[in-house]
Amino acid sequence: MDRPDLGGGAVPPVRSTCRRRQRRRHGGRGEHAFGAARSIDDFLYIKASHGIGAGLALAGRTYHGSSGIAGEIGHTRLEGATNLCRYGNRGCLEIVVSITDVRRQLAHVLPAERPADPTPPGGPPSLADLVTRPAARVITDAGRTLGLVLADLVNCLNPAAIILGGELGAAGEPLAEGVRESINRYAQPVSAKAVTITAGTLQQRSELLGAVATAIQQSTVS
């Protein structure tokens, strides 16, 4: 789930959290209708940005869960991690693997890329523009950590594909490589062999196109 840095342990407002969840699901619908998940009915869309969340598509339908909050994988706790989450927990996935943490690590291996202004005009460069060999190692390591959690989902849901979106997803193959390594190692062999891991093809357009696809579907039904 994409979360701005609220600081001070603040809890995101419910409406804001719901909007981010809806954007994540639109991203999955966009990739299903127009992008990397076309013709795939069982897949996970992972939005990896300031937070981590999953959009679940099962048998061609978006799965919301009994309370509408399915896919909150960002709060999965990682063994050995002690980073403090804004909800008071320690070691949550979205604190250990987030665009903020990855950029912090990249600042050490790519000091020339560190902006003097923390909020430069136009925002920081996309990870796709920073994938040199040292940067790729950082991003692949983040993918391995993300893959630890996704391996459990692969075992449970047996998806045909995992589509990586969000700002981290823009890194492309280095992130997918790390996710793939962990799934091959930790998921059941049959499930690991069945799933394809790839970056989304629509990137920032996925949520807009997903909203369009949803509107078209609803107008057709009505």
XYZ file of C-alpha atoms in Angstrom, residues 139 143 164 171-181 197-199:
17
model
C 17.503 -3.273 -6.004
C 13.590 -7.926 -4.506
C 5.599 -5.623 -10.126
C 13.429 -0.689 -11.727
C 12.399 -3.601 -13.946
C 14.511 -6.733 -14.209
C 16.858 -6.159 -11.210
C 13.850 -6.153 -8.856
C 12.163 -9.056 -10.670
C 15.403 -11.054 -10.511
C 15.554 -10.773 -6.720
C 11.885 -11.698 -6.303
C 12.354 -14.657 -8.639
C 15.378 -15.935 -6.684
C 7.579 -12.618 -12.368
C 7.746 -9.462 -14.444
C 7.593 -5.701 -14.172
